[in-house]
GROMACS .gro file of C-alpha atoms in nm:
model
  214
    1UNK     CA    1  11.559   4.933  18.178
    2UNK     CA    2  11.558   5.214  18.430
    3UNK     CA    3  11.225   5.348  18.540
    4UNK     CA    4  11.330   5.680  18.397
    5UNK     CA    5  11.355   5.548  18.037
    6UNK     CA    6  11.032   5.661  17.840
    7UNK     CA    7  10.837   5.360  17.692
    8UNK     CA    8  10.937   5.287  17.315
    9UNK     CA    9  11.304   5.415  17.363
   10UNK     CA   10  11.415   5.055  17.345
   11UNK     CA   11  11.687   5.119  17.617
   12UNK     CA   12  11.883   5.346  17.367
   13UNK     CA   13  11.848   5.660  17.591
   14UNK     CA   14  11.912   5.695  17.951
   15UNK     CA   15  11.783   5.994  18.154
   16UNK     CA   16  12.025   6.135  18.368
   17UNK     CA   17  11.870   6.440  18.453
   18UNK     CA   18  11.515   6.525  18.564
   19UNK     CA   19  11.389   6.628  18.200
   20UNK     CA   20  11.269   6.406  17.931
   21UNK     CA   21  11.448   6.433  17.595
   22UNK     CA   22  11.270   6.697  17.343
   23UNK     CA   23  11.073   6.501  17.070
   24UNK     CA   24  11.026   6.687  16.718
   25UNK     CA   25  10.698   6.730  16.596
   26UNK     CA   26  10.636   6.583  16.238
   27UNK     CA   27  10.630   6.887  15.965
   28UNK     CA   28  10.293   6.952  15.851
   29UNK     CA   29  10.355   6.927  15.472
   30UNK     CA   30   9.994   6.946  15.382
   31UNK     CA   31   9.967   7.289  15.514
   32UNK     CA   32  10.272   7.419  15.321
   33UNK     CA   33  10.145   7.273  14.983
   34UNK     CA   34   9.805   7.432  15.052
   35UNK     CA   35   9.959   7.774  15.133
   36UNK     CA   36  10.165   7.765  14.834
   37UNK     CA   37   9.887   7.689  14.602
   38UNK     CA   38   9.669   7.981  14.757
   39UNK     CA   39   9.950   8.210  14.699
   40UNK     CA   40   9.984   8.115  14.333
   41UNK     CA   41   9.609   8.150  14.289
   42UNK     CA   42   9.598   8.490  14.446
   43UNK     CA   43   9.880   8.602  14.214
   44UNK     CA   44   9.697   8.470  13.920
   45UNK     CA   45   9.396   8.670  14.012
   46UNK     CA   46   9.594   8.979  14.057
   47UNK     CA   47   9.746   8.956  13.722
   48UNK     CA   48   9.413   8.862  13.554
   49UNK     CA   49   9.266   9.184  13.700
   50UNK     CA   50   9.556   9.393  13.605
   51UNK     CA   51   9.530   9.276  13.226
   52UNK     CA   52   9.155   9.363  13.235
   53UNK     CA   53   9.222   9.708  13.366
   54UNK     CA   54   9.466   9.761  13.089
   55UNK     CA   55   9.256   9.650  12.811
   56UNK     CA   56   8.980   9.889  12.944
   57UNK     CA   57   9.207  10.202  12.948
   58UNK     CA   58   9.400  10.122  12.630
   59UNK     CA   59   9.116  10.021  12.412
   60UNK     CA   60   9.118   9.640  12.430
   61UNK     CA   61   8.813   9.648  12.229
   62UNK     CA   62   9.054   9.663  11.910
   63UNK     CA   63   9.046   9.286  11.876
   64UNK     CA   64   8.668   9.281  11.862
   65UNK     CA   65   8.666   9.581  11.597
   66UNK     CA   66   8.927   9.369  11.419
   67UNK     CA   67   8.734   9.077  11.392
   68UNK     CA   68   8.416   9.259  11.302
   69UNK     CA   69   8.606   9.450  11.035
   70UNK     CA   70   8.617   9.135  10.814
   71UNK     CA   71   8.257   9.210  10.737
   72UNK     CA   72   8.352   9.554  10.647
   73UNK     CA   73   8.645   9.509  10.426
   74UNK     CA   74   8.821   9.800  10.267
   75UNK     CA   75   8.749   9.836   9.885
   76UNK     CA   76   9.019   9.859   9.645
   77UNK     CA   77   8.956  10.063   9.336
   78UNK     CA   78   8.965   9.896   9.017
   79UNK     CA   79   9.197   9.999   8.734
   80UNK     CA   80   9.161  10.355   8.662
   81UNK     CA   81   8.988  10.430   8.374
   82UNK     CA   82   9.209  10.536   8.074
   83UNK     CA   83   9.145  10.860   7.927
   84UNK     CA   84   9.012  10.792   7.555
   85UNK     CA   85   9.266  10.894   7.295
   86UNK     CA   86   9.146  11.070   6.981
   87UNK     CA   87   9.001  10.769   6.738
   88UNK     CA   88   9.223  10.681   6.451
   89UNK     CA   89   9.136  10.801   6.113
   90UNK     CA   90   8.997  10.564   5.860
   91UNK     CA   91   9.206  10.490   5.556
   92UNK     CA   92   8.959  10.681   5.343
   93UNK     CA   93   9.029  10.996   5.557
   94UNK     CA   94   9.414  10.962   5.483
   95UNK     CA   95   9.574  11.095   5.146
   96UNK     CA   96   9.908  10.925   5.069
   97UNK     CA   97  10.159  11.029   4.818
   98UNK     CA   98  10.365  10.715   4.694
   99UNK     CA   99  10.713  10.789   4.596
  100UNK     CA  100  10.985  10.551   4.465
  101UNK     CA  101  11.341  10.603   4.585
  102UNK     CA  102  11.463  10.291   4.410
  103UNK     CA  103  11.592  10.237   4.057
  104UNK     CA  104  11.315   9.990   4.005
  105UNK     CA  105  11.041  10.142   3.781
  106UNK     CA  106  10.679  10.096   3.817
  107UNK     CA  107  10.685  10.035   4.184
  108UNK     CA  108  10.528  10.372   4.296
  109UNK     CA  109  10.226  10.312   4.068
  110UNK     CA  110  10.162   9.948   4.158
  111UNK     CA  111  10.187  10.022   4.544
  112UNK     CA  112   9.935  10.315   4.490
  113UNK     CA  113   9.700  10.096   4.312
  114UNK     CA  114   9.711   9.845   4.606
  115UNK     CA  115   9.665  10.121   4.884
  116UNK     CA  116   9.369  10.245   4.661
  117UNK     CA  117   9.198   9.919   4.685
  118UNK     CA  118   9.241   9.929   5.055
  119UNK     CA  119   9.060  10.243   5.100
  120UNK     CA  120   9.329  10.506   5.106
  121UNK     CA  121   9.339  10.810   4.899
  122UNK     CA  122   9.606  10.858   4.667
  123UNK     CA  123   9.786  11.180   4.611
  124UNK     CA  124  10.101  11.227   4.396
  125UNK     CA  125  10.252  10.932   4.258
  126UNK     CA  126  10.619  10.928   4.121
  127UNK     CA  127  10.992  10.944   4.207
  128UNK     CA  128  11.120  11.042   4.569
  129UNK     CA  129  11.274  11.382   4.603
  130UNK     CA  130  11.675  11.416   4.608
  131UNK     CA  131  11.653  11.406   4.979
  132UNK     CA  132  11.545  11.027   4.974
  133UNK     CA  133  11.612  10.906   4.610
  134UNK     CA  134  11.854  10.596   4.618
  135UNK     CA  135  11.912  10.672   4.988
  136UNK     CA  136  11.635  10.446   5.166
  137UNK     CA  137  11.815  10.120   5.243
  138UNK     CA  138  11.500   9.951   5.412
  139UNK     CA  139  11.167   9.869   5.289
  140UNK     CA  140  11.040  10.236   5.305
  141UNK     CA  141  10.985  10.539   5.505
  142UNK     CA  142  10.669  10.679   5.622
  143UNK     CA  143  10.675  11.059   5.635
  144UNK     CA  144  10.423  11.315   5.768
  145UNK     CA  145  10.359  11.612   6.004
  146UNK     CA  146  10.409  11.586   6.378
  147UNK     CA  147  10.042  11.613   6.448
  148UNK     CA  148  10.019  11.270   6.251
  149UNK     CA  149  10.259  11.067   6.476
  150UNK     CA  150   9.980  10.924   6.663
  151UNK     CA  151   9.688  10.931   6.425
  152UNK     CA  152   9.728  10.896   6.051
  153UNK     CA  153  10.076  10.753   6.052
  154UNK     CA  154  10.003  10.447   6.274
  155UNK     CA  155   9.714  10.361   6.030
  156UNK     CA  156   9.949  10.367   5.711
  157UNK     CA  157  10.202  10.168   5.907
  158UNK     CA  158   9.966   9.878   5.928
  159UNK     CA  159  10.025   9.835   5.537
  160UNK     CA  160  10.399   9.845   5.577
  161UNK     CA  161  10.500   9.759   5.940
  162UNK     CA  162  10.866   9.743   5.878
  163UNK     CA  163  10.889  10.087   5.744
  164UNK     CA  164  11.057  10.355   5.938
  165UNK     CA  165  10.823  10.625   6.059
  166UNK     CA  166  10.952  11.013   6.045
  167UNK     CA  167  10.798  11.347   6.081
  168UNK     CA  168  10.888  11.684   5.892
  169UNK     CA  169  10.755  12.044   5.917
  170UNK     CA  170  10.506  12.021   5.621
  171UNK     CA  171  10.165  12.196   5.620
  172UNK     CA  172   9.865  11.977   5.592
  173UNK     CA  173   9.785  11.614   5.658
  174UNK     CA  174   9.904  11.425   5.361
  175UNK     CA  175  10.147  11.147   5.413
  176UNK     CA  176  10.432  11.027   5.194
  177UNK     CA  177  10.508  10.654   5.154
  178UNK     CA  178  10.877  10.651   5.023
  179UNK     CA  179  10.951  10.306   4.892
  180UNK     CA  180  11.314  10.186   4.964
  181UNK     CA  181  11.560   9.944   4.810
  182UNK     CA  182  11.437   9.667   5.066
  183UNK     CA  183  11.083   9.683   4.950
  184UNK     CA  184  10.905   9.391   4.799
  185UNK     CA  185  10.538   9.445   4.862
  186UNK     CA  186  10.271   9.575   5.111
  187UNK     CA  187  10.188   9.359   5.404
  188UNK     CA  188   9.934   9.103   5.304
  189UNK     CA  189   9.576   9.230   5.296
  190UNK     CA  190   9.450   8.998   5.581
  191UNK     CA  191   9.762   9.081   5.815
  192UNK     CA  192   9.708   9.464   5.746
  193UNK     CA  193   9.334   9.435   5.811
  194UNK     CA  194   9.408   9.251   6.162
  195UNK     CA  195   9.649   9.502   6.263
  196UNK     CA  196   9.404   9.782   6.167
  197UNK     CA  197   9.131   9.623   6.373
  198UNK     CA  198   9.369   9.598   6.668
  199UNK     CA  199   9.476   9.954   6.633
  200UNK     CA  200   9.140  10.065   6.631
  201UNK     CA  201   9.008   9.850   6.920
  202UNK     CA  202   8.868  10.045   7.235
  203UNK     CA  203   9.091  10.045   7.547
  204UNK     CA  204   8.956   9.818   7.831
  205UNK     CA  205   8.735   9.996   8.074
  206UNK     CA  206   8.753  10.009   8.451
  207UNK     CA  207   8.598   9.713   8.632
  208UNK     CA  208   8.507   9.919   8.942
  209UNK     CA  209   8.613   9.893   9.302
  210UNK     CA  210   8.653   9.552   9.436
  211UNK     CA  211   8.669   9.442   9.807
  212UNK     CA  212   8.975   9.297   9.968
  213UNK     CA  213   9.024   9.148  10.307
  214UNK     CA  214   9.365   9.065  10.408
   0.00000   0.00000   0.00000
């Protein structure tokens, strides 16, 4: 081995000039990794600070107010109280003319007597006018003034629910029950009383405002 061969070269290199071969220093990876980590941390801090500034200037407190709003839930109004309609008249306040439009005799009187037992006032009892005589195919027609459409006519219809309801231009408040060819009898008294009770029942009232949280 030549005297110019640096120790540790194992004879692989031979110096021909007057300079030693240049040796690379090992890379300092530790410093590189530390630098990267520091850069990432700095960027994270900058981003966090930016978000905080955005929250300050754009009302970031909305989240807190939203969380607090659960304790102050908006109220929902209950069902609107319905306007009370005029009370239905009682059977004793209604006068009924019972008219027979069939060829069967005695129906008008028999029906009038039953209505009287149920509390109705009875007016005329007899045969129907030519307008309806032998022309009513159903169980009957309940006829009255237009003002009775939502008052006394519904009360009378509880006694013969399958009858047709009509109005005319008559004066006064009396009603006509015109018996048709399909008539057999009035509704059973128990069923008629139940229908009358349901008709006269008061409308449900408002339950008031309720709180609702989404």
